[in-house]
Amino acid sequence: DAGVIQSPRHEVTEMGQEVTLRCKPISGHDYLFWYRQTMMRGLELLIYFNNNVPIDDSGMPEDRFSAKMPNASFSTLKIQPSEPRDSAVYFCASSPDRGLSGANVLTFGAGSRLTVL
Amino acid sequence: DQQVKQNSPSLSVQEGRISILNCDYTNSMFDYFLWYKKYPAEGPTFLISISSIKDKNEDGRFTVFLNKSAKHLSLHIVPSQPGDSAVYFCGSRGADGLTFGKGTHLIIQP
């Protein structure tokens, strides 16, 4: 398996523009997570899906952020309109479970570095 | 309020010596603790974990210690090698899944 695939790796955009980040989880993993990494807050969970259904989006900072998972092999995180404070590295991760049983762990993608000017 | 705290943003250690990374948590319901390692331009990768019913887990040069009464865990790397230079994230597993700290940037000096 190629692991968790994220695109784009780097995105530079201007304030007010729409940004779409994409993720392909590991085949067979039922859980998909979106994290954001910043210096101030470290790795923070934005939202996670189970079998394509959003379960917990309490970490989504505001209504400008939305995430979808139309099928088991694809998810998007959209920011509209984007703002400079959204600049961060966004990680997608997948797992066989929510991490509540056994020692199953998250497998992260390489991340998408977003810069909003 | 952060439930998982890594109070040292960075740590510099000489090659061959012991590196000790610390992590504190507030939620006594966390039942599993993990360390992830992250190189620049890559995603975090799983390093080592420990169940809340244990106080120590060892894997080669890496050992994680858990002190439940103090709500504290630490990662020991002995001996430290140049390839250990990375950001280390402490993660705790609870009802809401994995919660991470801000990370500690470990720098191994030759």
mmCIF file of N, CA, C and O in Angstrom, chain B residues 11-15 19 21 37-40 42 61-62 77 79-88 104-110:
data_model
loop_
_atom_site.group_PDB
_atom_site.id
_atom_site.type_symbol
_atom_site.label_atom_id
_atom_site.label_comp_id
_atom_site.label_asym_id
_atom_site.label_seq_id
_atom_site.Cartn_x
_atom_site.Cartn_y
_atom_site.Cartn_z
ATOM 1 N N LEU B 11 14.868 20.613 22.554
ATOM 2 C CA LEU B 11 15.821 19.947 23.433
ATOM 3 C C LEU B 11 17.055 19.616 22.619
ATOM 4 O O LEU B 11 16.943 19.041 21.535
ATOM 5 N N SER B 12 18.210 19.981 23.135
ATOM 6 C CA SER B 12 19.460 19.707 22.444
ATOM 7 C C SER B 12 20.265 18.713 23.259
ATOM 8 O O SER B 12 20.495 18.915 24.465
ATOM 9 N N VAL B 13 20.715 17.630 22.615
ATOM 10 C CA VAL B 13 21.434 16.555 23.307
ATOM 11 C C VAL B 13 22.639 16.151 22.467
ATOM 12 O O VAL B 13 22.580 16.107 21.236
ATOM 13 N N GLN B 14 23.699 15.841 23.138
ATOM 14 C CA GLN B 14 24.896 15.413 22.428
ATOM 15 C C GLN B 14 24.750 13.960 21.970
ATOM 16 O O GLN B 14 24.183 13.107 22.686
ATOM 17 N N GLU B 15 25.264 13.693 20.795
ATOM 18 C CA GLU B 15 25.231 12.333 20.253
ATOM 19 C C GLU B 15 25.835 11.345 21.243
ATOM 20 O O GLU B 15 26.871 11.609 21.854
ATOM 21 N N SER B 19 18.555 11.048 25.613
ATOM 22 C CA SER B 19 17.546 12.090 25.385
ATOM 23 C C SER B 19 16.305 11.718 26.186
ATOM 24 O O SER B 19 15.846 10.573 26.127
ATOM 25 N N LEU B 21 12.438 13.040 26.728
ATOM 26 C CA LEU B 21 11.357 13.934 26.341
ATOM 27 C C LEU B 21 10.174 13.705 27.281
ATOM 28 O O LEU B 21 9.814 12.559 27.556
ATOM 29 N N LYS B 37 7.004 10.467 15.799
ATOM 30 C CA LYS B 37 8.206 11.179 15.387
ATOM 31 C C LYS B 37 7.941 11.815 14.038
ATOM 32 O O LYS B 37 7.341 11.183 13.159
ATOM 33 N N LYS B 38 8.404 13.048 13.881
ATOM 34 C CA LYS B 38 8.140 13.744 12.627
ATOM 35 C C LYS B 38 9.400 14.420 12.099
ATOM 36 O O LYS B 38 9.998 15.258 12.774
ATOM 37 N N TYR B 39 9.752 14.039 10.859
ATOM 38 C CA TYR B 39 10.832 14.714 10.151
ATOM 39 C C TYR B 39 10.235 15.853 9.324
ATOM 40 O O TYR B 39 9.051 15.817 8.968
ATOM 41 N N PRO B 40 11.054 16.853 8.994
ATOM 42 C CA PRO B 40 10.564 17.954 8.140
ATOM 43 C C PRO B 40 9.986 17.441 6.834
ATOM 44 O O PRO B 40 10.517 16.517 6.232
ATOM 45 N N GLU B 42 7.557 15.668 6.234
ATOM 46 C CA GLU B 42 6.945 14.346 6.265
ATOM 47 C C GLU B 42 5.836 14.329 7.311
ATOM 48 O O GLU B 42 5.779 15.187 8.194
ATOM 49 N N ARG B 61 16.328 1.149 21.351
ATOM 50 C CA ARG B 61 16.887 2.313 22.044
ATOM 51 C C ARG B 61 15.818 3.189 22.704
ATOM 52 O O ARG B 61 16.165 4.144 23.408
ATOM 53 N N PHE B 62 14.575 2.872 22.469
ATOM 54 C CA PHE B 62 13.476 3.715 22.936
ATOM 55 C C PHE B 62 12.735 3.052 24.093
ATOM 56 O O PHE B 62 12.356 1.888 24.009
ATOM 57 N N ILE B 77 15.655 7.986 24.958
ATOM 58 C CA ILE B 77 16.361 7.479 23.783
ATOM 59 C C ILE B 77 17.825 7.318 24.163
ATOM 60 O O ILE B 77 18.498 8.298 24.524
ATOM 61 N N PRO B 79 21.455 4.990 23.005
ATOM 62 C CA PRO B 79 22.090 6.312 22.927
ATOM 63 C C PRO B 79 21.458 7.140 21.827
ATOM 64 O O PRO B 79 20.923 6.599 20.854
ATOM 65 N N SER B 80 21.530 8.426 21.937
ATOM 66 C CA SER B 80 20.959 9.314 20.916
ATOM 67 C C SER B 80 21.840 9.309 19.675
ATOM 68 O O SER B 80 23.076 9.306 19.766
ATOM 69 N N GLN B 81 21.166 9.311 18.520
ATOM 70 C CA GLN B 81 21.879 9.286 17.241
ATOM 71 C C GLN B 81 21.429 10.475 16.392
ATOM 72 O O GLN B 81 20.332 10.997 16.581
ATOM 73 N N PRO B 82 22.245 10.874 15.429
ATOM 74 C CA PRO B 82 21.874 12.030 14.591
ATOM 75 C C PRO B 82 20.512 11.878 13.928
ATOM 76 O O PRO B 82 19.757 12.843 13.801
ATOM 77 N N GLY B 83 20.172 10.651 13.536
ATOM 78 C CA GLY B 83 18.884 10.415 12.892
ATOM 79 C C GLY B 83 17.696 10.579 13.816
ATOM 80 O O GLY B 83 16.542 10.570 13.348
ATOM 81 N N ASP B 84 17.964 10.750 15.107
ATOM 82 C CA ASP B 84 16.868 10.973 16.057
ATOM 83 C C ASP B 84 16.408 12.429 16.051
ATOM 84 O O ASP B 84 15.392 12.760 16.671
ATOM 85 N N SER B 85 17.162 13.288 15.401
ATOM 86 C CA SER B 85 16.770 14.698 15.324
ATOM 87 C C SER B 85 15.447 14.810 14.567
ATOM 88 O O SER B 85 15.346 14.453 13.392
ATOM 89 N N ALA B 86 14.430 15.262 15.271
ATOM 90 C CA ALA B 86 13.082 15.321 14.717
ATOM 91 C C ALA B 86 12.181 16.007 15.737
ATOM 92 O O ALA B 86 12.625 16.357 16.835
ATOM 93 N N VAL B 87 10.932 16.191 15.365
ATOM 94 C CA VAL B 87 9.926 16.670 16.322
ATOM 95 C C VAL B 87 9.184 15.452 16.852
ATOM 96 O O VAL B 87 8.763 14.594 16.072
ATOM 97 N N TYR B 88 9.038 15.376 18.161
ATOM 98 C CA TYR B 88 8.366 14.259 18.796
ATOM 99 C C TYR B 88 7.043 14.737 19.390
ATOM 100 O O TYR B 88 7.004 15.685 20.179
ATOM 101 N N THR B 104 7.972 18.401 20.732
ATOM 102 C CA THR B 104 9.299 18.818 21.191
ATOM 103 C C THR B 104 10.280 18.554 20.073
ATOM 104 O O THR B 104 10.349 17.436 19.545
ATOM 105 N N HIS B 105 11.016 19.597 19.719
ATOM 106 C CA HIS B 105 12.012 19.466 18.658
ATOM 107 C C HIS B 105 13.321 18.995 19.282
ATOM 108 O O HIS B 105 13.970 19.738 20.035
ATOM 109 N N LEU B 106 13.700 17.769 18.997
ATOM 110 C CA LEU B 106 14.942 17.194 19.510
ATOM 111 C C LEU B 106 16.060 17.411 18.511
ATOM 112 O O LEU B 106 15.919 17.062 17.326
ATOM 113 N N ILE B 107 17.151 17.968 19.006
ATOM 114 C CA ILE B 107 18.317 18.213 18.154
ATOM 115 C C ILE B 107 19.484 17.436 18.728
ATOM 116 O O ILE B 107 19.867 17.646 19.891
ATOM 117 N N ILE B 108 20.029 16.523 17.933
ATOM 118 C CA ILE B 108 21.176 15.737 18.373
ATOM 119 C C ILE B 108 22.432 16.370 17.791
ATOM 120 O O ILE B 108 22.601 16.452 16.575
ATOM 121 N N GLN B 109 23.289 16.796 18.678
ATOM 122 C CA GLN B 109 24.515 17.475 18.251
ATOM 123 C C GLN B 109 25.681 16.489 18.174
ATOM 124 O O GLN B 109 25.825 15.642 19.045
ATOM 125 N N PRO B 110 26.499 16.604 17.133
ATOM 126 C CA PRO B 110 27.643 15.679 17.007
ATOM 127 C C PRO B 110 28.718 15.948 18.057
ATOM 128 O O PRO B 110 28.780 17.014 18.636
#
